[in-house]
Amino acid sequence: MNTPITVYSFADDAPHVVSADCELAALEQAPVPCYIVVEYPNPKPGQRFLAIAGVDDVFEIPGGHWSDDAANAVAALKKHRADIKDWQGKRREAIHGC
């Protein structure tokens, strides 16, 4: 059963509400590359919040970062994304000589 799920744009953290069966499906249906933060009850140390990204122009597979703090989980995911984009840009430059 589809339920409204809020995902957030990587570009500006703008919320987007999509109707989906689960978090990954919501990320796939988002109008722009987005992330979501899920809080887990009774977590292991360092694993209360999971910031998740789906497949997009940067991430080839879904993935995420854990933290005891939602903001830290999002920051780690955004840094990972920025590192990948930087690597992709350097790779394109090396291939195309730009």
mmCIF file of the C-alpha atoms, coordinates in Angstrom:
data_MODEL
# 
_entry.id   MODEL 
# 
loop_
_atom_site.group_PDB 
_atom_site.id 
_atom_site.type_symbol 
_atom_site.label_atom_id 
_atom_site.label_alt_id 
_atom_site.label_comp_id 
_atom_site.label_asym_id 
_atom_site.label_entity_id 
_atom_site.label_seq_id 
_atom_site.pdbx_PDB_ins_code 
_atom_site.Cartn_x 
_atom_site.Cartn_y 
_atom_site.Cartn_z 
_atom_site.occupancy 
_atom_site.B_iso_or_equiv 
_atom_site.pdbx_formal_charge 
_atom_site.auth_seq_id 
_atom_site.auth_comp_id 
_atom_site.auth_asym_id 
_atom_site.auth_atom_id 
_atom_site.pdbx_PDB_model_num 
ATOM 1  C CA . MET A 1 1  ? 0.000  0.000  0.000   1.00 0.00 ? 1  MET A CA 1 
ATOM 2  C CA . ASN A 1 2  ? 1.407  3.367  -1.010  1.00 0.00 ? 2  ASN A CA 1 
ATOM 3  C CA . THR A 1 3  ? 1.842  5.959  1.701   1.00 0.00 ? 3  THR A CA 1 
ATOM 4  C CA . PRO A 1 4  ? 3.118  9.539  1.536   1.00 0.00 ? 4  PRO A CA 1 
ATOM 5  C CA . ILE A 1 5  ? 6.877  9.630  2.175   1.00 0.00 ? 5  ILE A CA 1 
ATOM 6  C CA . THR A 1 6  ? 8.933  12.825 2.362   1.00 0.00 ? 6  THR A CA 1 
ATOM 7  C CA . VAL A 1 7  ? 12.324 12.843 0.655   1.00 0.00 ? 7  VAL A CA 1 
ATOM 8  C CA . TYR A 1 8  ? 14.769 15.760 0.501   1.00 0.00 ? 8  TYR A CA 1 
ATOM 9  C CA . SER A 1 9  ? 16.635 17.239 -2.451  1.00 0.00 ? 9  SER A CA 1 
ATOM 10 C CA . PHE A 1 10 ? 20.424 16.980 -2.398  1.00 0.00 ? 10 PHE A CA 1 
ATOM 11 C CA . ALA A 1 11 ? 20.622 20.408 -4.049  1.00 0.00 ? 11 ALA A CA 1 
ATOM 12 C CA . ASP A 1 12 ? 18.801 22.464 -1.428  1.00 0.00 ? 12 ASP A CA 1 
ATOM 13 C CA . ASP A 1 13 ? 17.216 20.072 1.111   1.00 0.00 ? 13 ASP A CA 1 
ATOM 14 C CA . ALA A 1 14 ? 13.774 20.956 -0.255  1.00 0.00 ? 14 ALA A CA 1 
ATOM 15 C CA . PRO A 1 15 ? 11.137 18.412 0.782   1.00 0.00 ? 15 PRO A CA 1 
ATOM 16 C CA . HIS A 1 16 ? 9.254  16.383 -1.831  1.00 0.00 ? 16 HIS A CA 1 
ATOM 17 C CA . VAL A 1 17 ? 6.325  14.169 -0.861  1.00 0.00 ? 17 VAL A CA 1 
ATOM 18 C CA . VAL A 1 18 ? 5.862  11.068 -2.986  1.00 0.00 ? 18 VAL A CA 1 
ATOM 19 C CA . SER A 1 19 ? 3.501  8.134  -2.639  1.00 0.00 ? 19 SER A CA 1 
ATOM 20 C CA . ALA A 1 20 ? 5.373  4.848  -2.390  1.00 0.00 ? 20 ALA A CA 1 
ATOM 21 C CA . ASP A 1 21 ? 5.537  1.422  -0.723  1.00 0.00 ? 21 ASP A CA 1 
ATOM 22 C CA . CYS A 1 22 ? 8.934  1.994  0.898   1.00 0.00 ? 22 CYS A CA 1 
ATOM 23 C CA . GLU A 1 23 ? 11.800 4.461  1.248   1.00 0.00 ? 23 GLU A CA 1 
ATOM 24 C CA . LEU A 1 24 ? 13.791 3.202  -1.757  1.00 0.00 ? 24 LEU A CA 1 
ATOM 25 C CA . ALA A 1 25 ? 10.706 3.339  -3.960  1.00 0.00 ? 25 ALA A CA 1 
ATOM 26 C CA . ALA A 1 26 ? 10.116 6.911  -2.775  1.00 0.00 ? 26 ALA A CA 1 
ATOM 27 C CA . LEU A 1 27 ? 13.673 7.861  -3.727  1.00 0.00 ? 27 LEU A CA 1 
ATOM 28 C CA . GLU A 1 28 ? 13.184 6.305  -7.176  1.00 0.00 ? 28 GLU A CA 1 
ATOM 29 C CA . GLN A 1 29 ? 9.995  8.318  -7.703  1.00 0.00 ? 29 GLN A CA 1 
ATOM 30 C CA . ALA A 1 30 ? 11.415 11.636 -6.503  1.00 0.00 ? 30 ALA A CA 1 
ATOM 31 C CA . PRO A 1 31 ? 11.438 14.394 -9.135  1.00 0.00 ? 31 PRO A CA 1 
ATOM 32 C CA . VAL A 1 32 ? 15.120 15.228 -8.435  1.00 0.00 ? 32 VAL A CA 1 
ATOM 33 C CA . PRO A 1 33 ? 18.026 13.367 -6.776  1.00 0.00 ? 33 PRO A CA 1 
ATOM 34 C CA . CYS A 1 34 ? 17.033 13.043 -3.127  1.00 0.00 ? 34 CYS A CA 1 
ATOM 35 C CA . TYR A 1 35 ? 17.849 11.421 0.198   1.00 0.00 ? 35 TYR A CA 1 
ATOM 36 C CA . ILE A 1 36 ? 15.777 10.247 3.132   1.00 0.00 ? 36 ILE A CA 1 
ATOM 37 C CA . VAL A 1 37 ? 16.618 9.759  6.804   1.00 0.00 ? 37 VAL A CA 1 
ATOM 38 C CA . VAL A 1 38 ? 15.198 6.750  8.623   1.00 0.00 ? 38 VAL A CA 1 
ATOM 39 C CA . GLU A 1 39 ? 15.299 6.392  12.412  1.00 0.00 ? 39 GLU A CA 1 
ATOM 40 C CA . TYR A 1 40 ? 15.620 2.867  13.752  1.00 0.00 ? 40 TYR A CA 1 
ATOM 41 C CA . PRO A 1 41 ? 14.335 1.873  17.202  1.00 0.00 ? 41 PRO A CA 1 
ATOM 42 C CA . ASN A 1 42 ? 16.679 0.077  19.596  1.00 0.00 ? 42 ASN A CA 1 
ATOM 43 C CA . PRO A 1 43 ? 19.771 0.820  17.531  1.00 0.00 ? 43 PRO A CA 1 
ATOM 44 C CA . LYS A 1 44 ? 23.284 -0.467 17.847  1.00 0.00 ? 44 LYS A CA 1 
ATOM 45 C CA . PRO A 1 45 ? 25.775 2.249  18.854  1.00 0.00 ? 45 PRO A CA 1 
ATOM 46 C CA . GLY A 1 46 ? 26.296 4.600  15.917  1.00 0.00 ? 46 GLY A CA 1 
ATOM 47 C CA . GLN A 1 47 ? 23.270 3.238  14.056  1.00 0.00 ? 47 GLN A CA 1 
ATOM 48 C CA . ARG A 1 48 ? 20.207 5.178  15.144  1.00 0.00 ? 48 ARG A CA 1 
ATOM 49 C CA . PHE A 1 49 ? 19.742 7.116  11.886  1.00 0.00 ? 49 PHE A CA 1 
ATOM 50 C CA . LEU A 1 50 ? 20.373 5.997  8.327   1.00 0.00 ? 50 LEU A CA 1 
ATOM 51 C CA . ALA A 1 51 ? 20.578 8.608  5.569   1.00 0.00 ? 51 ALA A CA 1 
ATOM 52 C CA . ILE A 1 52 ? 19.780 6.809  2.303   1.00 0.00 ? 52 ILE A CA 1 
ATOM 53 C CA . ALA A 1 53 ? 20.214 7.696  -1.364  1.00 0.00 ? 53 ALA A CA 1 
ATOM 54 C CA . GLY A 1 54 ? 18.755 5.807  -4.277  1.00 0.00 ? 54 GLY A CA 1 
ATOM 55 C CA . VAL A 1 55 ? 20.182 5.288  -7.750  1.00 0.00 ? 55 VAL A CA 1 
ATOM 56 C CA . ASP A 1 56 ? 20.728 8.564  -9.632  1.00 0.00 ? 56 ASP A CA 1 
ATOM 57 C CA . ASP A 1 57 ? 23.327 10.316 -11.792 1.00 0.00 ? 57 ASP A CA 1 
ATOM 58 C CA . VAL A 1 58 ? 25.928 9.959  -9.015  1.00 0.00 ? 58 VAL A CA 1 
ATOM 59 C CA . PHE A 1 59 ? 25.083 6.795  -7.097  1.00 0.00 ? 59 PHE A CA 1 
ATOM 60 C CA . GLU A 1 60 ? 25.085 3.652  -9.221  1.00 0.00 ? 60 GLU A CA 1 
ATOM 61 C CA . ILE A 1 61 ? 23.540 1.613  -6.399  1.00 0.00 ? 61 ILE A CA 1 
ATOM 62 C CA . PRO A 1 62 ? 21.440 2.632  -3.382  1.00 0.00 ? 62 PRO A CA 1 
ATOM 63 C CA . GLY A 1 63 ? 23.467 3.313  -0.271  1.00 0.00 ? 63 GLY A CA 1 
ATOM 64 C CA . GLY A 1 64 ? 23.619 5.247  2.922   1.00 0.00 ? 64 GLY A CA 1 
ATOM 65 C CA . HIS A 1 65 ? 25.447 6.370  6.037   1.00 0.00 ? 65 HIS A CA 1 
ATOM 66 C CA . TRP A 1 66 ? 24.687 5.529  9.674   1.00 0.00 ? 66 TRP A CA 1 
ATOM 67 C CA . SER A 1 67 ? 25.018 7.833  12.679  1.00 0.00 ? 67 SER A CA 1 
ATOM 68 C CA . ASP A 1 68 ? 23.617 8.441  16.146  1.00 0.00 ? 68 ASP A CA 1 
ATOM 69 C CA . ASP A 1 69 ? 22.622 11.884 14.840  1.00 0.00 ? 69 ASP A CA 1 
ATOM 70 C CA . ALA A 1 70 ? 20.440 12.508 11.775  1.00 0.00 ? 70 ALA A CA 1 
ATOM 71 C CA . ALA A 1 71 ? 22.380 15.620 10.719  1.00 0.00 ? 71 ALA A CA 1 
ATOM 72 C CA . ASN A 1 72 ? 25.694 13.747 10.852  1.00 0.00 ? 72 ASN A CA 1 
ATOM 73 C CA . ALA A 1 73 ? 24.255 10.910 8.765   1.00 0.00 ? 73 ALA A CA 1 
ATOM 74 C CA . VAL A 1 74 ? 23.082 13.395 6.113   1.00 0.00 ? 74 VAL A CA 1 
ATOM 75 C CA . ALA A 1 75 ? 26.412 15.273 6.181   1.00 0.00 ? 75 ALA A CA 1 
ATOM 76 C CA . ALA A 1 76 ? 28.342 12.033 5.648   1.00 0.00 ? 76 ALA A CA 1 
ATOM 77 C CA . LEU A 1 77 ? 26.055 11.018 2.765   1.00 0.00 ? 77 LEU A CA 1 
ATOM 78 C CA . LYS A 1 78 ? 26.399 14.449 1.127   1.00 0.00 ? 78 LYS A CA 1 
ATOM 79 C CA . LYS A 1 79 ? 30.192 14.355 1.499   1.00 0.00 ? 79 LYS A CA 1 
ATOM 80 C CA . HIS A 1 80 ? 30.284 10.884 -0.051  1.00 0.00 ? 80 HIS A CA 1 
ATOM 81 C CA . ARG A 1 81 ? 28.148 12.163 -2.938  1.00 0.00 ? 81 ARG A CA 1 
ATOM 82 C CA . ALA A 1 82 ? 30.414 15.205 -3.420  1.00 0.00 ? 82 ALA A CA 1 
ATOM 83 C CA . ASP A 1 83 ? 33.509 12.986 -3.409  1.00 0.00 ? 83 ASP A CA 1 
ATOM 84 C CA . ILE A 1 84 ? 31.989 10.756 -6.102  1.00 0.00 ? 84 ILE A CA 1 
ATOM 85 C CA . LYS A 1 85 ? 30.988 13.760 -8.242  1.00 0.00 ? 85 LYS A CA 1 
ATOM 86 C CA . ASP A 1 86 ? 34.501 15.158 -7.894  1.00 0.00 ? 86 ASP A CA 1 
ATOM 87 C CA . TRP A 1 87 ? 36.010 11.821 -8.939  1.00 0.00 ? 87 TRP A CA 1 
ATOM 88 C CA . GLN A 1 88 ? 33.587 11.583 -11.882 1.00 0.00 ? 88 GLN A CA 1 
ATOM 89 C CA . GLY A 1 89 ? 34.597 15.076 -13.016 1.00 0.00 ? 89 GLY A CA 1 
ATOM 90 C CA . LYS A 1 90 ? 38.300 14.257 -12.828 1.00 0.00 ? 90 LYS A CA 1 
ATOM 91 C CA . ARG A 1 91 ? 37.713 11.036 -14.719 1.00 0.00 ? 91 ARG A CA 1 
ATOM 92 C CA . ARG A 1 92 ? 35.806 12.868 -17.478 1.00 0.00 ? 92 ARG A CA 1 
ATOM 93 C CA . GLU A 1 93 ? 38.634 15.410 -17.743 1.00 0.00 ? 93 GLU A CA 1 
ATOM 94 C CA . ALA A 1 94 ? 41.208 12.628 -18.074 1.00 0.00 ? 94 ALA A CA 1 
ATOM 95 C CA . ILE A 1 95 ? 39.172 10.844 -20.745 1.00 0.00 ? 95 ILE A CA 1 
ATOM 96 C CA . HIS A 1 96 ? 38.218 13.929 -22.772 1.00 0.00 ? 96 HIS A CA 1 
ATOM 97 C CA . GLY A 1 97 ? 41.325 16.009 -22.085 1.00 0.00 ? 97 GLY A CA 1 
ATOM 98 C CA . CYS A 1 98 ? 39.263 18.944 -20.845 1.00 0.00 ? 98 CYS A CA 1 
# 
